[in-house]
mmCIF file of C-alpha atoms in Angstrom:
data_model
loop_
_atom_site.group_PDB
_atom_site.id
_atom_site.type_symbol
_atom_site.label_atom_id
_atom_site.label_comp_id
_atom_site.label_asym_id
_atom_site.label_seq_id
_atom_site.Cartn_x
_atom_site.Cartn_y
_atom_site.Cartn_z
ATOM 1 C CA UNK V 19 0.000 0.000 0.000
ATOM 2 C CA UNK V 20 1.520 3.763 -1.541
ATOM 3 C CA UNK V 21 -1.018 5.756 0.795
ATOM 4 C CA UNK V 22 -3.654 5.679 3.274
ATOM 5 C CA UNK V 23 -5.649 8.888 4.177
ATOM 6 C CA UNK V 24 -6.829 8.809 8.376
ATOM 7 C CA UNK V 25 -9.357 11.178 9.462
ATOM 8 C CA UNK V 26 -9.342 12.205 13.093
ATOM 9 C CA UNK V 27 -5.706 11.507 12.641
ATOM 10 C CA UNK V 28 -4.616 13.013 15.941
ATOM 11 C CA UNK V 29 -7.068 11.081 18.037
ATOM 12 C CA UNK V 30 -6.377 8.101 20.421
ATOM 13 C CA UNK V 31 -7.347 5.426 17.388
ATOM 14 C CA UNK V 32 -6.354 8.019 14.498
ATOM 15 C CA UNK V 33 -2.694 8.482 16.110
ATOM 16 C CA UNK V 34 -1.933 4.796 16.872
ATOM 17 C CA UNK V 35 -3.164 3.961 13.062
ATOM 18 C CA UNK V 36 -0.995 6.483 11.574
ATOM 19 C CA UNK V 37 2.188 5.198 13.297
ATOM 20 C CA UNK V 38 1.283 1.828 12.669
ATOM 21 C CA UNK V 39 0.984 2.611 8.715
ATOM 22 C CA UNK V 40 3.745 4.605 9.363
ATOM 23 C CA UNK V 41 6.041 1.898 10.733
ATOM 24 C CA UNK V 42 4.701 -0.885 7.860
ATOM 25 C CA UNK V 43 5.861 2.042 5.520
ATOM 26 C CA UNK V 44 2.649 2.954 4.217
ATOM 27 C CA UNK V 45 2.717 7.526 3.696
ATOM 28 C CA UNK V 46 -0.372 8.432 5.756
ATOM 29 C CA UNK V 47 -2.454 11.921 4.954
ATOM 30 C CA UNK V 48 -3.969 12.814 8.141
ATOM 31 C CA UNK V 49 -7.622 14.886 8.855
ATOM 32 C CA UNK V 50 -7.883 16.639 11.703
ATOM 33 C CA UNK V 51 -9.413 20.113 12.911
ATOM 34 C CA UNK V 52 -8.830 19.114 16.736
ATOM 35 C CA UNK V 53 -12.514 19.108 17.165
ATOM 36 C CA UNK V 54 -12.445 17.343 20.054
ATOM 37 C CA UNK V 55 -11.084 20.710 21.751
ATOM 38 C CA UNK V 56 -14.196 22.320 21.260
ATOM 39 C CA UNK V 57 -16.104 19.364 22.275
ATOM 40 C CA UNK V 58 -14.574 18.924 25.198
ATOM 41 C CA UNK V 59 -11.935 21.944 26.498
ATOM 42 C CA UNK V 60 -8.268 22.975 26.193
ATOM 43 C CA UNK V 61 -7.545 19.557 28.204
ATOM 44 C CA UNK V 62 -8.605 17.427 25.532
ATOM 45 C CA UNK V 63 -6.719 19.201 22.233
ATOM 46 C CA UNK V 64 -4.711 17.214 20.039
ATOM 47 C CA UNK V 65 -2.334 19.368 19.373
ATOM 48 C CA UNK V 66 0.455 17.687 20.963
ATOM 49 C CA UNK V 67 -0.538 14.452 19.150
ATOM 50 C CA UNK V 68 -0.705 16.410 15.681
ATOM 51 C CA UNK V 69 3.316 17.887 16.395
ATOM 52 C CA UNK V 70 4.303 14.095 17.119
ATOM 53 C CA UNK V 71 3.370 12.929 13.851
ATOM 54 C CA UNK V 72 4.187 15.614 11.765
ATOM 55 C CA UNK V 73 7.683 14.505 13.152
ATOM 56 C CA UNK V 74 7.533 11.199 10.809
ATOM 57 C CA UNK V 75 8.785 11.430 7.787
ATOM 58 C CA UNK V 76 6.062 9.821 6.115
ATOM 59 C CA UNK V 77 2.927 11.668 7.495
ATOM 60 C CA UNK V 78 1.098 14.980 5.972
ATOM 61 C CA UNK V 79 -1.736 16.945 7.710
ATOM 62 C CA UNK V 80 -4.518 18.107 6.472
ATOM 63 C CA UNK V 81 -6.678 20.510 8.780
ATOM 64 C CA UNK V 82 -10.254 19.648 7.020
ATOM 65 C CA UNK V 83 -13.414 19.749 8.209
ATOM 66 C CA UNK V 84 -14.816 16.630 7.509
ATOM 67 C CA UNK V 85 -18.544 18.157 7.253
ATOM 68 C CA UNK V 86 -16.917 20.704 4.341
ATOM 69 C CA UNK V 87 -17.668 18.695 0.945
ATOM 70 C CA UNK V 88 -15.519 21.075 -0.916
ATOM 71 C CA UNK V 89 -12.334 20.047 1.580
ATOM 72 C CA UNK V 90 -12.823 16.985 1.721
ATOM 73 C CA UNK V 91 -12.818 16.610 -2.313
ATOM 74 C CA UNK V 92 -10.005 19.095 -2.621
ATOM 75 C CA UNK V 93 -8.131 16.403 -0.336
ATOM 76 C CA UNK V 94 -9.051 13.508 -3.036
ATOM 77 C CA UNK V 95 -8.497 15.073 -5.998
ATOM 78 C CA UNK V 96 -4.928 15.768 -4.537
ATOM 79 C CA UNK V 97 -4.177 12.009 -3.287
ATOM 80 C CA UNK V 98 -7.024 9.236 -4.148
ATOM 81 C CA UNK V 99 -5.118 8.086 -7.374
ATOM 82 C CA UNK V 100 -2.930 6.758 -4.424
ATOM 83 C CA UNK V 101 -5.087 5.778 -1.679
ATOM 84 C CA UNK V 102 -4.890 2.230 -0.941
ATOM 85 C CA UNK V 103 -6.674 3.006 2.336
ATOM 86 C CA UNK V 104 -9.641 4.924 4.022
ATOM 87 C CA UNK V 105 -9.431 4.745 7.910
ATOM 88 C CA UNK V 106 -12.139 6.766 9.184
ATOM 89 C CA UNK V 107 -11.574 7.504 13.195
ATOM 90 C CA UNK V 108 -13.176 10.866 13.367
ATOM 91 C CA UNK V 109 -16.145 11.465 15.529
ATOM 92 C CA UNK V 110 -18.404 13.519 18.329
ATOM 93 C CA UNK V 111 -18.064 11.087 20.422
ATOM 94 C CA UNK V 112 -20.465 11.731 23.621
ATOM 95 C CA UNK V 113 -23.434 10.765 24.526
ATOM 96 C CA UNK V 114 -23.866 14.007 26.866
ATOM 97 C CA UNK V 115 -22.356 16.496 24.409
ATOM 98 C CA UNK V 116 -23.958 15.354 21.372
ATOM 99 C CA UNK V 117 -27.638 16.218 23.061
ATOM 100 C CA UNK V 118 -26.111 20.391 23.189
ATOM 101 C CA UNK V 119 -25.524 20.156 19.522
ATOM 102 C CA UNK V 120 -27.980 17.357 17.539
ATOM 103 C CA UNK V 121 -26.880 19.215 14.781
ATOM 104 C CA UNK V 122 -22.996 19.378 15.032
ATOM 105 C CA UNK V 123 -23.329 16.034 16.341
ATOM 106 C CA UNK V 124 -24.809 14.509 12.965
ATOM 107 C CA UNK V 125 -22.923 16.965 11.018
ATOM 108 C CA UNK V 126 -19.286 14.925 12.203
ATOM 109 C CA UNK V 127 -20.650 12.018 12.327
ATOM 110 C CA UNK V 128 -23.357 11.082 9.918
ATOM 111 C CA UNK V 129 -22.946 13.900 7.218
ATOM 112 C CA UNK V 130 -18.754 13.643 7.434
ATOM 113 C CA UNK V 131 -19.479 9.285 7.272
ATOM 114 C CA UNK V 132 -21.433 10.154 4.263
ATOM 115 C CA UNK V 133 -18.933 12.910 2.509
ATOM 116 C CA UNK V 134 -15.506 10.326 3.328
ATOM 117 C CA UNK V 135 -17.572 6.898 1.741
ATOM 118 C CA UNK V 136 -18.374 9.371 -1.675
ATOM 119 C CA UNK V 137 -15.341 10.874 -1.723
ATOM 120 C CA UNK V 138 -13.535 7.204 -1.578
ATOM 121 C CA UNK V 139 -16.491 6.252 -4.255
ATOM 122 C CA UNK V 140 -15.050 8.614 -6.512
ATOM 123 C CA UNK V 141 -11.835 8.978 -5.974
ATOM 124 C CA UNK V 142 -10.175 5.397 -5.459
ATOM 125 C CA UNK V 143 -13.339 3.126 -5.419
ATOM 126 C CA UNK V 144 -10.636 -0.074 -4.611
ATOM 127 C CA UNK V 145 -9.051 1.165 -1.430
ATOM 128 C CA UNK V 146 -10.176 -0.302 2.268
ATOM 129 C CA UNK V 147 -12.276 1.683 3.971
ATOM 130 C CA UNK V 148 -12.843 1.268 7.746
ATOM 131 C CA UNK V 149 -15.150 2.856 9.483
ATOM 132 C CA UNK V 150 -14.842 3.316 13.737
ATOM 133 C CA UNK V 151 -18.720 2.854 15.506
ATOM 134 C CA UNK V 152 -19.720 2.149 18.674
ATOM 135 C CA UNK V 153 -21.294 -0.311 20.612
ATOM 136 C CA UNK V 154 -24.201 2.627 21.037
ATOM 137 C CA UNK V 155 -25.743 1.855 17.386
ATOM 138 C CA UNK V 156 -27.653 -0.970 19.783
ATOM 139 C CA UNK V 157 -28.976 1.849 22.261
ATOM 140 C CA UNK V 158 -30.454 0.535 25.432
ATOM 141 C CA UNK V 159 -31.427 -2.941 24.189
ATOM 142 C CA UNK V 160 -28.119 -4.258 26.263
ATOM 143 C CA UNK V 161 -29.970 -3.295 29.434
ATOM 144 C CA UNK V 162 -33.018 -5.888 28.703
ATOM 145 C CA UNK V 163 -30.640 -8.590 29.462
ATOM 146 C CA UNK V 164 -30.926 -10.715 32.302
ATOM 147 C CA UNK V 165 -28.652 -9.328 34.752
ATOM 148 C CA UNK V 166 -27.664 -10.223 38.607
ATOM 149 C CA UNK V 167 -26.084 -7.451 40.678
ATOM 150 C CA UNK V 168 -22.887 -8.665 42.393
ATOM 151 C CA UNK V 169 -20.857 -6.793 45.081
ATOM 152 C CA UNK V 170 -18.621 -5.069 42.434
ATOM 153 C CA UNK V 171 -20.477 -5.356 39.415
ATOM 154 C CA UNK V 172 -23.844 -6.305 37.568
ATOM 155 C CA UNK V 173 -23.343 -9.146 35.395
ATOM 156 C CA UNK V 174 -25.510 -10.921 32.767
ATOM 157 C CA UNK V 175 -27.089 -14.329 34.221
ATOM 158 C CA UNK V 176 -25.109 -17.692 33.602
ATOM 159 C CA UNK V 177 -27.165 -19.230 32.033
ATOM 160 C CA UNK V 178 -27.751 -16.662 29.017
ATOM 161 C CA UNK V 179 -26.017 -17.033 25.506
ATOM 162 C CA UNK V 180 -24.234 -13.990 25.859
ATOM 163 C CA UNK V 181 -22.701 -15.212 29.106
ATOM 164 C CA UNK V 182 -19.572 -17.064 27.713
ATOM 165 C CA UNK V 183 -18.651 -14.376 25.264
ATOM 166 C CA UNK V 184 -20.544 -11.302 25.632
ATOM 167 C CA UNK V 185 -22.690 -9.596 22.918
ATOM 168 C CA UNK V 186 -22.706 -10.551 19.109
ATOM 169 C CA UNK V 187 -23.415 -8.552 16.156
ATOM 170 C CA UNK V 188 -26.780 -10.213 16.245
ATOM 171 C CA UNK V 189 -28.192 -8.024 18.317
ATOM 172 C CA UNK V 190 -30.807 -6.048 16.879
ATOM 173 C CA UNK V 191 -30.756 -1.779 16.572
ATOM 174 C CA UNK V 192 -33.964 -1.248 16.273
ATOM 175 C CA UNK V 193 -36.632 -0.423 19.291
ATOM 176 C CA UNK V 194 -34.378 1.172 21.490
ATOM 177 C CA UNK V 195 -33.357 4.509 23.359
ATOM 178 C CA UNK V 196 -30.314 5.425 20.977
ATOM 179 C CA UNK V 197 -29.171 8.771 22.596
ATOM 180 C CA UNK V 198 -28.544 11.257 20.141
ATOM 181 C CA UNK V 199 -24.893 10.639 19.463
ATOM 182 C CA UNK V 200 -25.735 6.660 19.410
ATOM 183 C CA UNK V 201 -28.275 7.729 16.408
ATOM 184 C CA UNK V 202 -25.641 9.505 14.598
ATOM 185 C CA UNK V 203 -23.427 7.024 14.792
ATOM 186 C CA UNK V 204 -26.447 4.392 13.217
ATOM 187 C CA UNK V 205 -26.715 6.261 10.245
ATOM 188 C CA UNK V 206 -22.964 6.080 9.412
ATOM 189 C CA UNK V 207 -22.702 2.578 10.689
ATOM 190 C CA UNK V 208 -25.456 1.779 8.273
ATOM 191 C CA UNK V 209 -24.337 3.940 5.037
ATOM 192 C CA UNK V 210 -20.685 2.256 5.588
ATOM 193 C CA UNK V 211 -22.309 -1.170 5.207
ATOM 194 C CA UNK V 212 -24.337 -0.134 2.373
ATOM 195 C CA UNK V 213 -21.586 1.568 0.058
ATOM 196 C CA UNK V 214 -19.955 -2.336 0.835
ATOM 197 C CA UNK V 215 -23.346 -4.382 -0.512
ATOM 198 C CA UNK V 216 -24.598 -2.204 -2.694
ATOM 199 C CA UNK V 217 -21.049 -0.475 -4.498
ATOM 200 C CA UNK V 218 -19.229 -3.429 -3.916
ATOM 201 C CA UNK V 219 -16.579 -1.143 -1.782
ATOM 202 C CA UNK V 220 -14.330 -2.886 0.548
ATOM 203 C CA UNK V 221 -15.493 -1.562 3.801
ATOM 204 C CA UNK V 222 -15.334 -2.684 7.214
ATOM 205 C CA UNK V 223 -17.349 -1.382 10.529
ATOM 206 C CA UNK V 224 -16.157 -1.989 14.031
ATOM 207 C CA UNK V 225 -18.078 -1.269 16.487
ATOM 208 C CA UNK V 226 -16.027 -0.338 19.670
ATOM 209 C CA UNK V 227 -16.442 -0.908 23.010
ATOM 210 C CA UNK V 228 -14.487 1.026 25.237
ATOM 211 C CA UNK V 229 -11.188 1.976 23.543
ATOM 212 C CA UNK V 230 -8.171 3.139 25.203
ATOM 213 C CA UNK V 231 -4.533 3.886 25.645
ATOM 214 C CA UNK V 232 -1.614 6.164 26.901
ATOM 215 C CA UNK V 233 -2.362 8.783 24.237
ATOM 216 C CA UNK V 234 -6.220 9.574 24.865
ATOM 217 C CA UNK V 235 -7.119 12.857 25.950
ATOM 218 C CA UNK V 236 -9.524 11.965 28.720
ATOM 219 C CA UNK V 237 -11.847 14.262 29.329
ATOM 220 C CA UNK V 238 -15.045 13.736 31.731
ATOM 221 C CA UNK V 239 -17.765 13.071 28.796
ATOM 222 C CA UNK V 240 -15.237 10.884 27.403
ATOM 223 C CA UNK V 241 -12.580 8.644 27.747
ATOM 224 C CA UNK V 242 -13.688 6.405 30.621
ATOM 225 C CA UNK V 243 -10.300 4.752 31.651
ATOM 226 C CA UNK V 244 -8.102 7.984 30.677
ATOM 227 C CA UNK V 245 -9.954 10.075 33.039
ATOM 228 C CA UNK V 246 -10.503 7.994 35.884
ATOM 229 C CA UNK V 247 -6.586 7.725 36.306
ATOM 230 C CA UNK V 248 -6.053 11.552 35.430
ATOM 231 C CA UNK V 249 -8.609 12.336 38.201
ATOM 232 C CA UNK V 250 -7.124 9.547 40.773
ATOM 233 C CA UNK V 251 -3.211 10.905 39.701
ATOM 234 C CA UNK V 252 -3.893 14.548 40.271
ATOM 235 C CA UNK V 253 -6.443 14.390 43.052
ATOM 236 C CA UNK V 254 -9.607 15.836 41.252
ATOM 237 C CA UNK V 255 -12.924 14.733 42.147
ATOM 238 C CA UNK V 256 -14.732 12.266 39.915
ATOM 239 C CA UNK V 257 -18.423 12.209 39.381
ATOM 240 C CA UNK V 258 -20.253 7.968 38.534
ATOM 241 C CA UNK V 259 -23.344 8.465 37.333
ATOM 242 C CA UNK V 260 -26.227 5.771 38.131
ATOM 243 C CA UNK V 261 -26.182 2.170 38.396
ATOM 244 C CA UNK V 262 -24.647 2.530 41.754
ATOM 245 C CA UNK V 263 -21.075 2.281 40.043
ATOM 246 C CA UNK V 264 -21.301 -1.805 39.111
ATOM 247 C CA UNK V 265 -22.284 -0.904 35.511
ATOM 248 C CA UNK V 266 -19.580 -2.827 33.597
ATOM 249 C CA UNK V 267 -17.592 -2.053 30.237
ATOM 250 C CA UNK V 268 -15.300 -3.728 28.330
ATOM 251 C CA UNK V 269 -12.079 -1.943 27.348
ATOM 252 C CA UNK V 270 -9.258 -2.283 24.210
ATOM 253 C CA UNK V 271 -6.300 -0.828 23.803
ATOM 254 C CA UNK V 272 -5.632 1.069 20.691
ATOM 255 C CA UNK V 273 -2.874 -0.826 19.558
ATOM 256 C CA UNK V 274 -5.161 -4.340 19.605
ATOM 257 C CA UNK V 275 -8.011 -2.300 18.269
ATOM 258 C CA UNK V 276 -5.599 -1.229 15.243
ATOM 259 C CA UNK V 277 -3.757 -4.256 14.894
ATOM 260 C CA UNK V 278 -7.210 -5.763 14.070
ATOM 261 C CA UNK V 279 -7.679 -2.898 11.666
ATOM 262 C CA UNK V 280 -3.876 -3.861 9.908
ATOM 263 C CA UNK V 281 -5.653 -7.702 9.218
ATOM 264 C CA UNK V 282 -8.731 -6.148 7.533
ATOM 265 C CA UNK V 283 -6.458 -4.372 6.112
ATOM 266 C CA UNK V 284 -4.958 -7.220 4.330
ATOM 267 C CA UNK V 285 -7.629 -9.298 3.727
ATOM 268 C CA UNK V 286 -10.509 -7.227 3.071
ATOM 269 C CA UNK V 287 -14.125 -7.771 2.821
ATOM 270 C CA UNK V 288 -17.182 -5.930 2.025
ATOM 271 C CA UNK V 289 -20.178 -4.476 3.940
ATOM 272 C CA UNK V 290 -18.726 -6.326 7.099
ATOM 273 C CA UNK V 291 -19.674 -5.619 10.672
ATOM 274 C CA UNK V 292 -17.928 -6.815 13.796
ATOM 275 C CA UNK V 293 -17.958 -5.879 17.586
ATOM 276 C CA UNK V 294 -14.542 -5.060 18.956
ATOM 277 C CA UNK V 295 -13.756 -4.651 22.682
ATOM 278 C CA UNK V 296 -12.116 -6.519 25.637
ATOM 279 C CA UNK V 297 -14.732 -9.037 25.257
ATOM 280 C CA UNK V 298 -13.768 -11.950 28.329
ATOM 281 C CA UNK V 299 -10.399 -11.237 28.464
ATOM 282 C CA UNK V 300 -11.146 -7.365 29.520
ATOM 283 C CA UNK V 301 -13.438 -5.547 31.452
ATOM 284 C CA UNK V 302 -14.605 -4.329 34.700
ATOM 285 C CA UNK V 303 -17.316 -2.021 36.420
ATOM 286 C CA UNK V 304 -16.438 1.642 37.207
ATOM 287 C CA UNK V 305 -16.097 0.052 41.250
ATOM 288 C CA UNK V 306 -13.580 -2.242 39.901
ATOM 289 C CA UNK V 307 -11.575 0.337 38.043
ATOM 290 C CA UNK V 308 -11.584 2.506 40.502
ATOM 291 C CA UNK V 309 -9.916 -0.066 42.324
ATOM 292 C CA UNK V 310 -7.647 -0.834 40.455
ATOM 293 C CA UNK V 311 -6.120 2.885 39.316
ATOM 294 C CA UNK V 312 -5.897 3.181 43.017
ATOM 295 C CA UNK V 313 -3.613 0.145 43.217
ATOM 296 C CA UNK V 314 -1.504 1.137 40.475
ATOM 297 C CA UNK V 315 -1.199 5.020 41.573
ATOM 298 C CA UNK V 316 -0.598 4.357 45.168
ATOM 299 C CA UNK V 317 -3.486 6.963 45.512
ATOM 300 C CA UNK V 318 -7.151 7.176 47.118
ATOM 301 C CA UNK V 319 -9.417 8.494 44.479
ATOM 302 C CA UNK V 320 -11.686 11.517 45.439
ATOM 303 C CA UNK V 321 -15.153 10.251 43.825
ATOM 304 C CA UNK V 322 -18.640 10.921 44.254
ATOM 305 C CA UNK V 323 -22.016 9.299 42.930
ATOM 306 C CA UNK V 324 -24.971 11.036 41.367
ATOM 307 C CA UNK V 325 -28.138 8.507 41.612
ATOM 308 C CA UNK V 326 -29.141 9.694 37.644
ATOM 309 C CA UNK V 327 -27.565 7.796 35.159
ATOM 310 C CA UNK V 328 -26.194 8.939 31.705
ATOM 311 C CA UNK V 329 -29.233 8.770 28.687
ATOM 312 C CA UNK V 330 -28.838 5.252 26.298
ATOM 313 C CA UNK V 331 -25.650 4.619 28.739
ATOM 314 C CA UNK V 332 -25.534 0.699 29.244
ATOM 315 C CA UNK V 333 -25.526 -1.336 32.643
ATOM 316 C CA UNK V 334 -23.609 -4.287 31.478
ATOM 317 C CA UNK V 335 -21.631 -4.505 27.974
ATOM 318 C CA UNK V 336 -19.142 -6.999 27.067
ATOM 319 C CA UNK V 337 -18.237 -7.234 23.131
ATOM 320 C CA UNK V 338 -18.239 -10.823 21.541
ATOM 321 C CA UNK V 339 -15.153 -10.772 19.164
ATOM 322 C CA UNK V 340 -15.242 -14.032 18.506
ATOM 323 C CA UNK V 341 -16.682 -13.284 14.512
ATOM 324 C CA UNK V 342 -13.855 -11.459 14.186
ATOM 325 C CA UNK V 343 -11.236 -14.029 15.374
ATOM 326 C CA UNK V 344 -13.130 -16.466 13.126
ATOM 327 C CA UNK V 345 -11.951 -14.119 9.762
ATOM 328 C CA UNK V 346 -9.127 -13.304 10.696
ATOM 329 C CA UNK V 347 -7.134 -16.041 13.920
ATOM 330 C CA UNK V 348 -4.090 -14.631 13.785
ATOM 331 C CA UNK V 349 -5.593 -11.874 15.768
ATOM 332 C CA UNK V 350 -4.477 -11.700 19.051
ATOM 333 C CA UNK V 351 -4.879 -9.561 22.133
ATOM 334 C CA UNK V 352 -1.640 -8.117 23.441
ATOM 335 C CA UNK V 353 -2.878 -6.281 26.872
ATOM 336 C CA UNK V 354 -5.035 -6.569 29.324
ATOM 337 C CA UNK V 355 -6.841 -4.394 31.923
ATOM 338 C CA UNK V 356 -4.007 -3.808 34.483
ATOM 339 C CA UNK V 357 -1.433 -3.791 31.726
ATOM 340 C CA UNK V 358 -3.186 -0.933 29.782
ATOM 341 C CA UNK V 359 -3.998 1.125 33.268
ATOM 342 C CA UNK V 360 -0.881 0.840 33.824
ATOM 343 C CA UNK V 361 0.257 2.147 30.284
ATOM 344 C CA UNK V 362 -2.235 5.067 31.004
ATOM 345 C CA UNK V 363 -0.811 5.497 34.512
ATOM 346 C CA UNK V 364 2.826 6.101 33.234
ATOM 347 C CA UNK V 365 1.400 8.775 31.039
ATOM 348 C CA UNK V 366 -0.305 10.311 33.201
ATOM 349 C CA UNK V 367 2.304 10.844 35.846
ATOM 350 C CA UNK V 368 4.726 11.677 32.672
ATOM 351 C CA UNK V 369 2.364 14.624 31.843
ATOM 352 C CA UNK V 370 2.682 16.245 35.412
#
């Protein structure tokens, strides 16, 4: 592969897939307008990310808008003829934020979805294009499961089908309490599978769970794992909202989440869907994590609970990636929970 072209290329997933094309010497244009520091604050900018890879010798940035069709084109004209790849990471990606702005929300990520898949249609119809969603397309329909509450967490009942291995890509998205940013993300989830059936593009969805690593900019409406340990390193308070602190997530780090994106990668296929997240091998409950950070920081974290919960957030999700590891079994995982905290924890105390 000549090129690949990353949007939301300074970005937890965006960075870690440009220095991974980057080290399999693949050039890499990268789209970013640091969004997420107007989302979220000055805390969250990726600014430092962007100087890092501008470093590599290999990487370009663009600072496009994805919502501006005129941009975005201008950026394909310039470098489709040598686009082997399309890996689309940018997003709004809070639940919380995205009901202040429906319309900035689906702007970024339905309407920018929509202007990257046409612009790849045009432009180099044969490259790979993966698209980044979210366990959210299936709204609330998680929290009809059967679940038990433990001491530390709630947990789905033994004897369910989802107990062994979490949730599959069975699950339906229809009938359920979205949020708005969980609609958003529908419509692109959906348009990426159709430009695969009905185009015949090579595209590829994965819907996250949790993802993580030392380079997110946690900020309180998102980046669950990032935060927590910012909050527990420097002593600021931290809010859990509802479901008494057991509800449970499941969390991957960035570099399994885009070494599953470098097999696709190499073995595409079209209109495909699959879940990606800790699945089994790693999750917890905000109780648990809280725990843990504390362990690993040596420090008591100041937190307090607020009985309302978060709109369309889920009680219990755990990502069956077991479709996944079917296409493609030289997939492996390469950390776990404590091994990524721990990741995040060096960073953290790095930043200070």
């Amino acid at each position: 592969m000549k090129l690949a072209i990353v949007t939301g290329s300074c970005g937890l997933i965006g960075s870690e897939t440009c220095k991974r094309l980057h080290a399999e010497g693949t050039a890499v244009i990268g789209i970013d307008n640091d969004m997420r520091s107007y989302f979220f604050g000055a805390e969250a900018s990726t600014s430092k990310s962007r100087d890092s890879l501008e470093a590599m010798s290999l990487y370009r940035h663009e600072a496009v808008d994805i919502r501006d069709w005129g941009e975005v084109t201008r950026v394909f004209k310039k470098y489709g003829f040598a686009t082997g790849a399309v890996i689309h990471t940018a997003a709004q990606p809070s639940h919380d934020w995205a009901a202040r702005e429906p319309l900035t929300d689906f702007g970024v990520n339905a309407v920018g979805t929509m202007h990257m898949l046409e612009a790849t249609r045009l432009h180099c119809p044969d490259a790979v294009f993966i698209f980044t969603s979210t366990n959210k397309v299936y709204g609330d329909t998680p929290n009809r499961l059967p679940l038990v509450e433990t001491e530390t967490r709630w947990e789905i009942a033994e004897d369910h089908p989802y107990h062994a291995k979490g949730i599959d890509e069975s699950m339906s998205i229809d009938d359920s309490k979205h949020s708005i940013f969980g609609a958003s993300k529908v419509a692109a989830d959906v348009m990426v599978q159709e430009y695969g059936r009905y185009f015949g593009m090579k595209t590829g969805v994965f819907r996250g769970g949790c993802l993580t690593g030392p380079a997110h900019a946690g900020a309180e409406l998102h980046g669950f794992l990032a935060y927590l340990m910012k909050c527990t390193v420097t002593g600021k308070p931290y809010s859990i909202f509802g479901y008494k602190g057991k509800q449970v997530r499941d969390n991957i780090h960035s570099h399994d989440l885009v070494d599953a994106f470098w097999h696709f990668l190499k073995a595409p296929r079209s209109g495909e869907v699959y879940n990606i997240g800790g699945s089994r091998h790693s999750n917890c409950s905000m109780l648990e994590a809280i725990k843990l950070c504390e362990e690993i920081s040596g420090k008591k974290l100041d937190w307090s609970y607020e009985e309302d919960n978060r709109i369309g957030d889920h009680i219990w999700y755990v990502s069956d990636v077991s479709k996944f590891q079917q296409h493609y079994p030289d997939w492996h995982y390469k950390y776990d929970l404590r091994r990524t905290l721990e990741e995040i924890h060096a960073a953290c105390v790095a930043s200070l």
